[in-house]
mmCIF file of C-alpha atoms and ligand atoms in Angstrom:
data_model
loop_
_atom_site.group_PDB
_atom_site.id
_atom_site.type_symbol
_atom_site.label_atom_id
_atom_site.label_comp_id
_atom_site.label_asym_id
_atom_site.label_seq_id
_atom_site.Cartn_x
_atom_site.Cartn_y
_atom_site.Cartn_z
ATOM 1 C CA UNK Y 119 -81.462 -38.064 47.885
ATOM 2 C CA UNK Y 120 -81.129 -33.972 48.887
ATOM 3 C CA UNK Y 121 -77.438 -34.293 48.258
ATOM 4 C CA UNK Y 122 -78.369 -35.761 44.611
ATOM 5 C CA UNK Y 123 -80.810 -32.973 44.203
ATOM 6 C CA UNK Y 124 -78.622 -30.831 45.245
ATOM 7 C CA UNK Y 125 -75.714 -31.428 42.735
ATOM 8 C CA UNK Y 126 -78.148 -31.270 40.324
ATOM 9 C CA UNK Y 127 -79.141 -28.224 41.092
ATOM 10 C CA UNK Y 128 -75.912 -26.834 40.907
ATOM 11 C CA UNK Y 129 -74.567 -28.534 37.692
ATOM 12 C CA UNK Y 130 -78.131 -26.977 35.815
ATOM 13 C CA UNK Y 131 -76.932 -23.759 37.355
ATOM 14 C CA UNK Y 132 -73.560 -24.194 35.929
ATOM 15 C CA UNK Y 133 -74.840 -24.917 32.148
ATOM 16 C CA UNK Y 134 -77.205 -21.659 32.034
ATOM 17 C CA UNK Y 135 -74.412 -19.373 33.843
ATOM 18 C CA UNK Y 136 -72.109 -20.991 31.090
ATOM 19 C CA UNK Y 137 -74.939 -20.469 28.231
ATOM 20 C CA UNK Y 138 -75.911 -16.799 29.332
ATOM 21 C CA UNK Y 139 -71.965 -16.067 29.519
ATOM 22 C CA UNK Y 140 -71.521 -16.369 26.183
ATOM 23 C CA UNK Y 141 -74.593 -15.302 25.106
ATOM 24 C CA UNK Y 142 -74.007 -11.799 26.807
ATOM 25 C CA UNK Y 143 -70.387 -11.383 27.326
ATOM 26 C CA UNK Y 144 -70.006 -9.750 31.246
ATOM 27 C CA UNK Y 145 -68.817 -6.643 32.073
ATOM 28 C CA UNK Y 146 -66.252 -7.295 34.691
ATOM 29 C CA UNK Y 147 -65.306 -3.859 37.383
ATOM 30 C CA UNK Y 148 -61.690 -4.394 36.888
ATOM 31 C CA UNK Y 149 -58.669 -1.991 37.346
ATOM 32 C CA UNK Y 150 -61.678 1.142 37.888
ATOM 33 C CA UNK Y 151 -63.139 0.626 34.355
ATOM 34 C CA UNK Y 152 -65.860 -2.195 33.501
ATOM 35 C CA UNK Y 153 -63.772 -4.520 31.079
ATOM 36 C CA UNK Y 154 -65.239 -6.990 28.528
ATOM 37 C CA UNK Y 155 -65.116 -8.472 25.301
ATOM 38 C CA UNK Y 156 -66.270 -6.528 21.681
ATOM 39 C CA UNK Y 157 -68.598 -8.781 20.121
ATOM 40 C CA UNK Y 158 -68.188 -7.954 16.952
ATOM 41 C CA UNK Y 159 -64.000 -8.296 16.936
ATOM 42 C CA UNK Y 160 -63.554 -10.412 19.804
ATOM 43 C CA UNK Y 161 -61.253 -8.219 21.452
ATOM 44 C CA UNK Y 162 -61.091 -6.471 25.340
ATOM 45 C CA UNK Y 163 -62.177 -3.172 25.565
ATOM 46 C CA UNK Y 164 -62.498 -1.378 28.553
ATOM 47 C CA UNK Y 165 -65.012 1.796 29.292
ATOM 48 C CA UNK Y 166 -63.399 3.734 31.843
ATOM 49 C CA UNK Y 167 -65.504 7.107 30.705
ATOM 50 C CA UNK Y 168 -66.905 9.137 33.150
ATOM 51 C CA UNK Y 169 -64.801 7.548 36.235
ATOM 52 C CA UNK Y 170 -65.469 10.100 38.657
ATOM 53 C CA UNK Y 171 -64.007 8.547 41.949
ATOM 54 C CA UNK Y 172 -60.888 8.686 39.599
ATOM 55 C CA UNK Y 173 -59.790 5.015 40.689
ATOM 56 C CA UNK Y 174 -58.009 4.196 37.462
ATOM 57 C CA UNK Y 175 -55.344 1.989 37.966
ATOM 58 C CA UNK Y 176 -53.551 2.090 34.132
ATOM 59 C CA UNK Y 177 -50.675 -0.436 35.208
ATOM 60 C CA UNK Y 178 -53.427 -2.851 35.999
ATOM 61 C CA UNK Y 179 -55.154 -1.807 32.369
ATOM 62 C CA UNK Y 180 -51.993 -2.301 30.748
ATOM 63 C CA UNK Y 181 -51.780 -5.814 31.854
ATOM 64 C CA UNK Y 182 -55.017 -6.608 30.261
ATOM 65 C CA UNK Y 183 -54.006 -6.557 26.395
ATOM 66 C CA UNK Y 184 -56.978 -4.324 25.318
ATOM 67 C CA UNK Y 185 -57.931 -3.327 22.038
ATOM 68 C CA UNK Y 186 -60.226 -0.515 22.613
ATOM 69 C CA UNK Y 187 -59.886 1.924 25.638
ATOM 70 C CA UNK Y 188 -62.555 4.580 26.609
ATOM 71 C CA UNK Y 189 -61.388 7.678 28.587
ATOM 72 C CA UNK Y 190 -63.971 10.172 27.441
ATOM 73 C CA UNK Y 191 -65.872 12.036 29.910
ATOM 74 C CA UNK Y 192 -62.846 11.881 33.232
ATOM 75 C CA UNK Y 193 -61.878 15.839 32.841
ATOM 76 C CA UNK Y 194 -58.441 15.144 31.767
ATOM 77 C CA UNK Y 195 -56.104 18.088 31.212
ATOM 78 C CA UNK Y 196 -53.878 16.196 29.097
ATOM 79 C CA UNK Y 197 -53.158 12.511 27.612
ATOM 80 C CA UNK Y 198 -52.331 10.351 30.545
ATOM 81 C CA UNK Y 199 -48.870 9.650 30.373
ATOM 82 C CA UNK Y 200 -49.486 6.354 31.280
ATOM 83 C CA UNK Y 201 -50.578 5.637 28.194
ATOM 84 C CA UNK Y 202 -47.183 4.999 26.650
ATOM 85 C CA UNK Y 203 -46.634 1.739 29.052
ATOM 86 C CA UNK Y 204 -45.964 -0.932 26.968
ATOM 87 C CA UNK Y 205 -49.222 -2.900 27.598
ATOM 88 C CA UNK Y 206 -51.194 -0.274 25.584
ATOM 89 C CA UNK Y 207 -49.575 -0.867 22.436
ATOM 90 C CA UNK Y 208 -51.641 -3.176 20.713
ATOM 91 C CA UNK Y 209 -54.204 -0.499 21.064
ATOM 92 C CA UNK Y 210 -56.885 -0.022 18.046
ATOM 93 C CA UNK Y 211 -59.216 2.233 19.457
ATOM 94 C CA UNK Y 212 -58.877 5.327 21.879
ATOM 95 C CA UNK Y 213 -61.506 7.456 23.136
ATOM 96 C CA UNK Y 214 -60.592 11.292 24.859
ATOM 97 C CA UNK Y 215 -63.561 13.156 23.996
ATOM 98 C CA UNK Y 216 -65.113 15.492 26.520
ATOM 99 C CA UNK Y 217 -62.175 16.022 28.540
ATOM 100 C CA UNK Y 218 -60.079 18.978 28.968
ATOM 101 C CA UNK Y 219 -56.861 18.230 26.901
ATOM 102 C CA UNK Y 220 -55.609 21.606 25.386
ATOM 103 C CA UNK Y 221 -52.949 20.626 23.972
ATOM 104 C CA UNK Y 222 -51.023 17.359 21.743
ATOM 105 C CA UNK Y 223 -48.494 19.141 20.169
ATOM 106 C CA UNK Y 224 -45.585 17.075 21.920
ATOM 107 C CA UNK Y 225 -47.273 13.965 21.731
ATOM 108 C CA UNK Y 226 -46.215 11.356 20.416
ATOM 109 C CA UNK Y 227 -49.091 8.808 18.395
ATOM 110 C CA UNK Y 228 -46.281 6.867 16.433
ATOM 111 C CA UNK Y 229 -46.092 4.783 19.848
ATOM 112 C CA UNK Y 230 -49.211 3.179 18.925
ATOM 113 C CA UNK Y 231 -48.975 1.338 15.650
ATOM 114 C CA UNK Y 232 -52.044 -0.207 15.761
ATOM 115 C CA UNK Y 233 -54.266 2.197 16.032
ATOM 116 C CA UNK Y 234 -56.820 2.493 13.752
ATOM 117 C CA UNK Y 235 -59.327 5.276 15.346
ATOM 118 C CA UNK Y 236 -58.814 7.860 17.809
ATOM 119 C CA UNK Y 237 -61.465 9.900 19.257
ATOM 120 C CA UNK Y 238 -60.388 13.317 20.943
ATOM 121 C CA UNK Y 239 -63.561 15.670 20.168
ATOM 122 C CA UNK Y 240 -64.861 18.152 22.461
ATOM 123 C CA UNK Y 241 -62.212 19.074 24.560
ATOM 124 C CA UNK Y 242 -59.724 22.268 24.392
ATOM 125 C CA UNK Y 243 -56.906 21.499 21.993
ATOM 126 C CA UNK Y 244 -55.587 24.243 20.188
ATOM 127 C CA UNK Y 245 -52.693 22.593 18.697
ATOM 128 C CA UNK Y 246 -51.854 19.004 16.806
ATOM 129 C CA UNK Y 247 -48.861 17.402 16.733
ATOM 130 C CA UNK Y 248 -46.739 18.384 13.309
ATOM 131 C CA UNK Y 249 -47.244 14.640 11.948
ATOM 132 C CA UNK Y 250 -50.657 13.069 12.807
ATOM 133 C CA UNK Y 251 -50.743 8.820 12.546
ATOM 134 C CA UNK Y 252 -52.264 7.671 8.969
ATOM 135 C CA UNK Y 253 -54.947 6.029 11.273
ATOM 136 C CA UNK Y 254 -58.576 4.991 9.630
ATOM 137 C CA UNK Y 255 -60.372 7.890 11.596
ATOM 138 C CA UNK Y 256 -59.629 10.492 13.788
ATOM 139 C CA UNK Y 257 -62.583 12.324 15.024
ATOM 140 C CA UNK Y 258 -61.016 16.243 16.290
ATOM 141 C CA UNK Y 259 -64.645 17.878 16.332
ATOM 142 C CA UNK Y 260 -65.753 20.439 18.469
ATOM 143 C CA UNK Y 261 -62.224 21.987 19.818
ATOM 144 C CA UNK Y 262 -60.457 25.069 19.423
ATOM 145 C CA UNK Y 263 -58.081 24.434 16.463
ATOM 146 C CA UNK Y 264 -57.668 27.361 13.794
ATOM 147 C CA UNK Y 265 -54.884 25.139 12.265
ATOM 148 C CA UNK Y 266 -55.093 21.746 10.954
ATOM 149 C CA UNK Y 267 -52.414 21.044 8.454
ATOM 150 C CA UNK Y 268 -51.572 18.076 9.796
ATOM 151 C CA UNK Y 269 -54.422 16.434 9.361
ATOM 152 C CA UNK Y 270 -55.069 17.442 5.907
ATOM 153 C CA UNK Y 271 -52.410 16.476 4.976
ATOM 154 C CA UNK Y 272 -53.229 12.873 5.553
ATOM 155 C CA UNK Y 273 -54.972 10.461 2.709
ATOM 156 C CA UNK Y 274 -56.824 7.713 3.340
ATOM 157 C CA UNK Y 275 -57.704 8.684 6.601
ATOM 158 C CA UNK Y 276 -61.528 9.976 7.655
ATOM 159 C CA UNK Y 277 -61.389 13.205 9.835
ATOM 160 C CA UNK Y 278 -64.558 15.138 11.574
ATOM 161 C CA UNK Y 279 -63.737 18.601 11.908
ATOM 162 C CA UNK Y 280 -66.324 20.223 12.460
ATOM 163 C CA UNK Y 281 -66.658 22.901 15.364
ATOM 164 C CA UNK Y 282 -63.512 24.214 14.990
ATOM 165 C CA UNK Y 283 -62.493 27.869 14.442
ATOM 166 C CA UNK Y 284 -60.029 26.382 11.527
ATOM 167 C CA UNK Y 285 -58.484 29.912 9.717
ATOM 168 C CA UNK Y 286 -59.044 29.947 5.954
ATOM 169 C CA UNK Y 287 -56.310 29.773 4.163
ATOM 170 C CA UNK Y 288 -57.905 30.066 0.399
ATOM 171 C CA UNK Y 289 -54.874 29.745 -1.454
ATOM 172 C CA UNK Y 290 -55.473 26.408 -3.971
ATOM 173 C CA UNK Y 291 -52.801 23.964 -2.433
ATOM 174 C CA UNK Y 292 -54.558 24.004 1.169
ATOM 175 C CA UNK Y 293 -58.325 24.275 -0.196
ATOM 176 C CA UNK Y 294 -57.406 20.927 -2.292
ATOM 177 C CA UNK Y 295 -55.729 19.568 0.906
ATOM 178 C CA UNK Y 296 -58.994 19.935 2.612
ATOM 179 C CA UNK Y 297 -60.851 18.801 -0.578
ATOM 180 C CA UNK Y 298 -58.717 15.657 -0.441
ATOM 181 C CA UNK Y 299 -60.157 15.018 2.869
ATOM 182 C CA UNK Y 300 -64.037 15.242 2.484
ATOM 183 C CA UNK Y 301 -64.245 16.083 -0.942
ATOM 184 C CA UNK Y 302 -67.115 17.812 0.364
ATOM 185 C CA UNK Y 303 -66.329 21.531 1.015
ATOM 186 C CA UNK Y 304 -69.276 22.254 2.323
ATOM 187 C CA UNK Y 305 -69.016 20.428 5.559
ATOM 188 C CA UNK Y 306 -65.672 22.087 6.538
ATOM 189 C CA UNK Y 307 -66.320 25.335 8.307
ATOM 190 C CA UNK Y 308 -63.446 28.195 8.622
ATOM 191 C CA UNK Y 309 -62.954 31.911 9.737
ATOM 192 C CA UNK Y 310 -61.153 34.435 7.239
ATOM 193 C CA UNK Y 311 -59.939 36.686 10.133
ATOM 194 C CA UNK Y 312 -60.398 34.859 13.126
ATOM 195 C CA UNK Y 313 -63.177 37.171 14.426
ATOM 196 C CA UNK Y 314 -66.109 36.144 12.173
ATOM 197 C CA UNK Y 315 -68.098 32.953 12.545
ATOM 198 C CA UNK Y 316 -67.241 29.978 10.806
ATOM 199 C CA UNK Y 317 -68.841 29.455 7.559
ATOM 200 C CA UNK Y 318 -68.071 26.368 4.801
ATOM 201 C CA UNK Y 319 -65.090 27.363 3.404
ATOM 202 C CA UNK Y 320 -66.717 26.786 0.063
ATOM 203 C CA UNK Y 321 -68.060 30.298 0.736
ATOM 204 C CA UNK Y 322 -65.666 31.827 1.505
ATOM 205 C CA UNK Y 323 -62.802 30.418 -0.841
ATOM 206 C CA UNK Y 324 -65.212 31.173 -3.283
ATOM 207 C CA UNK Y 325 -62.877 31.926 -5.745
ATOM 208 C CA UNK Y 326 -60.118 30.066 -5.043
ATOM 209 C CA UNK Y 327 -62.093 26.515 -5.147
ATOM 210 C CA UNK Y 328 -63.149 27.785 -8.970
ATOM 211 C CA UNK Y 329 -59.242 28.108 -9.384
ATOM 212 C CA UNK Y 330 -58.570 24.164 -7.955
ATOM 213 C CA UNK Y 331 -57.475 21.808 -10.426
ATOM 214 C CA UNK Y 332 -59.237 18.806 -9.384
ATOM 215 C CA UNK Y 333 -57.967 15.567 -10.527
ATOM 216 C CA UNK Y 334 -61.263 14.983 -12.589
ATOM 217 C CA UNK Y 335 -60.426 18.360 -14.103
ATOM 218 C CA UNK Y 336 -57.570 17.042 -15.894
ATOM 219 C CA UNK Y 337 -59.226 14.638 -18.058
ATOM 220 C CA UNK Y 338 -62.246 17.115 -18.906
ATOM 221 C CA UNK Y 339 -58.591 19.430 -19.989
ATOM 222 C CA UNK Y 340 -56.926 16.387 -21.905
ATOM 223 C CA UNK Y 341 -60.636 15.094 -23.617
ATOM 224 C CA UNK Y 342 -60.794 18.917 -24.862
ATOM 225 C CA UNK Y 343 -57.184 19.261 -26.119
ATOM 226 C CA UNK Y 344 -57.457 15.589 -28.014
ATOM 227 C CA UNK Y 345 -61.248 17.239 -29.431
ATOM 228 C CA UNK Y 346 -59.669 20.135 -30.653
ATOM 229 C CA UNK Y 347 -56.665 18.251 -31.946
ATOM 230 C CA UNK Y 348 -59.132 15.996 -34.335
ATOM 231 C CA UNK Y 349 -61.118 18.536 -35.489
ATOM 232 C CA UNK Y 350 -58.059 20.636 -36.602
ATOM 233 C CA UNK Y 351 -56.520 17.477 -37.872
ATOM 234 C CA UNK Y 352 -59.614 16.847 -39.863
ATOM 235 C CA UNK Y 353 -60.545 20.376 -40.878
ATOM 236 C CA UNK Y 354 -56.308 20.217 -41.978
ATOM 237 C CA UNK Y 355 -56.894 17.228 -43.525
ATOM 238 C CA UNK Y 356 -59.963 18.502 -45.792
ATOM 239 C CA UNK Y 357 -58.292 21.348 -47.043
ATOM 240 C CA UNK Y 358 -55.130 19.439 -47.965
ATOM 241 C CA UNK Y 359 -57.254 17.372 -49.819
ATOM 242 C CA UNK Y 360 -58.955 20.294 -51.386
ATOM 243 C CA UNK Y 361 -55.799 21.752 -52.820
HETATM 244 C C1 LIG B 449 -66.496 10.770 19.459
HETATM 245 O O1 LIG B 449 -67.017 11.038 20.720
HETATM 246 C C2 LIG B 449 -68.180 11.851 20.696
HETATM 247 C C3 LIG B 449 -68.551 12.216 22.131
HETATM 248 O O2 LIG B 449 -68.195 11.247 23.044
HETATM 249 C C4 LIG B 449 -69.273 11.107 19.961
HETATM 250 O O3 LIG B 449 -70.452 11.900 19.935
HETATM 251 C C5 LIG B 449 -68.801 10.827 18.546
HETATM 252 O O4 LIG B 449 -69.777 10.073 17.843
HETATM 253 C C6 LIG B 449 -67.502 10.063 18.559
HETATM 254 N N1 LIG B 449 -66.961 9.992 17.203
HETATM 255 C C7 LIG B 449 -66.843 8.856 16.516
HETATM 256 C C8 LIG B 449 -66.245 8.956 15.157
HETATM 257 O O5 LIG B 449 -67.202 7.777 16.970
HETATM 258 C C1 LIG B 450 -50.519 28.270 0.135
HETATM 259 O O1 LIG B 450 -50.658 27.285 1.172
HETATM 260 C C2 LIG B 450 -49.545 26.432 1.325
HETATM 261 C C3 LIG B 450 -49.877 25.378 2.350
HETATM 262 O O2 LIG B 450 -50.864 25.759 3.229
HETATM 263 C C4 LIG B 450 -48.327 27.263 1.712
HETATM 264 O O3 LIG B 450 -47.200 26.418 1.849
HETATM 265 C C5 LIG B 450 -48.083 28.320 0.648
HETATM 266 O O4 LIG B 450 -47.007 29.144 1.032
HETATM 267 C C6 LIG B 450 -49.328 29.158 0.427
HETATM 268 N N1 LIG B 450 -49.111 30.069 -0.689
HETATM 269 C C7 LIG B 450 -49.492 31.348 -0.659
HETATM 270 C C8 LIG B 450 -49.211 32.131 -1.903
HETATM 271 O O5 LIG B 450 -50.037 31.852 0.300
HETATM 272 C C1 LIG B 451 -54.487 15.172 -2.854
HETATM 273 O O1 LIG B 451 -54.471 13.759 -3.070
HETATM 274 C C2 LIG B 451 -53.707 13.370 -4.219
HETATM 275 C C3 LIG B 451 -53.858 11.877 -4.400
HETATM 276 O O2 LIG B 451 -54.427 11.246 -3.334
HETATM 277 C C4 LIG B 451 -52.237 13.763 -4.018
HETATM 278 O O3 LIG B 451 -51.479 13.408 -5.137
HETATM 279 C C5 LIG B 451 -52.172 15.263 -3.810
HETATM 280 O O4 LIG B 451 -50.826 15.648 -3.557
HETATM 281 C C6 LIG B 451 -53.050 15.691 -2.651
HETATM 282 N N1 LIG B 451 -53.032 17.147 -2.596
HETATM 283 C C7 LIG B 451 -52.680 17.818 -1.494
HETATM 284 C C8 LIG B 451 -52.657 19.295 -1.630
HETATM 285 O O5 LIG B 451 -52.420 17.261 -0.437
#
């Protein structure tokens, strides 16, 4: 009779363990990060921020097949470079912010060709690497970068800028670069010598944005062109008629 209860017990144990389970998806302490599934894509992600006993064990993390990886907040002077083991390259999302990485210039992103957002705001970088990935988003905030060519220089691709002491180059080709970016010139902030503070570089390319050609521009040119065009044709036209 116990023993009956008993395995009763146990199997009604089993059935809400199982029900909670996938009701709430467990965060499992696994290779020094807590590692569980994304709800909304279904895939392993792993939050290893703010590790401080530094325990991360990235061949064990490799092994996992994860999707998203968070490494913000472990005072890391640079990219770990073992990142580029073979297990990470299904990777989709990367988080680095709040660390102390000063520098990407050498690195490498074309590794990772699924990547789709990367997330390296507030650390120390000073440099990008010459050719950024065409990923979805790239959040650089809050760094030390006067430059950012490369990643104006990318379409289709949402970047947050902000915080940075980006120089202002007001000549028309890189304002429009930036325009292509936000198309909102107000929210990028740049120095004109380095030494003042940052202010939107709509103020301070005043001139120069007036000079951009923007693409909507064009038509406004070509509706006033074909305008003038009728009304000489017409006006032509009238006084043909007249002699
Ligand atoms: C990037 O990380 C910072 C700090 O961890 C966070 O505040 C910000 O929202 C993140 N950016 C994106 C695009 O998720
Ligand atoms: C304008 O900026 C572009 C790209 O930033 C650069 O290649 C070009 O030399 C600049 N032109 C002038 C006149 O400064
Ligand atoms: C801005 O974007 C348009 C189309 O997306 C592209 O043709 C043009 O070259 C870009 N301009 C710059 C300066 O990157």
């Amino acid at each position: 009779m116990q023993q009956k209860m008993m395995a009763m017990l146990i199997r009604h144990f089993i059935i809400v363990m199982h029900l909670t389970m996938s009701i709430c998806p467990p965060l499992m302490k696994l290779c020094g990060c807590l590692i569980g599934t994304d709800v909304t894509t279904g895939g392993l992600m792993a939050d290893c921020s703010k590790n401080t006993e530094l325990d991360l064990d990235f061949e064990c993390l490799a092994r996992q097949g994860l999707e998203s990886l968070d490494l913000s907040g472990n005072d890391l002077q640079k990219v770990p470079e073992e990142l580029k083991l073979s297990g990470f390259k299904d990777l989709k999302h990367l988080d680095l912010s709040r660390n102390k990485i000063s520098s990407l210039v050498t690195y490498n992103f074309g590794a990772w060709t699924r990547l789709k957002s990367l997330n390296i705001s507030h650390n120390y970088l000073k440099d990008l690497p010459e050719e950024m990935p065409p990923i979805h988003t790239i959040d650089v905030s809050y760094n030390q970068l006067t430059d950012m060519h490369s990643i104006f220089g990318l379409t289709n691709t949402i970047a947050i800028v902000l915080g940075n002491p980006i120089l202002c180059n007001c000549n028309s080709s890189s304002v429009q670069r930036m325009y292509n970016i936000t198309s909102d010139l107000t929210v990028i902030e740049c120095t004109l010598h380095g030494k003042d503070p940052p202010m939107p570089i709509s103020i301070q390319c005043h001139s120069d944005i007036d000079n951009v050609e923007y693409p909507s521009e064009w038509i406004y040119h070509l509706i006033l062109i074909a305008v003038i065009f009728i009304i000489f044709v017409i006006y032509c036209g009238y006084n043909f008629c007249l002699i």
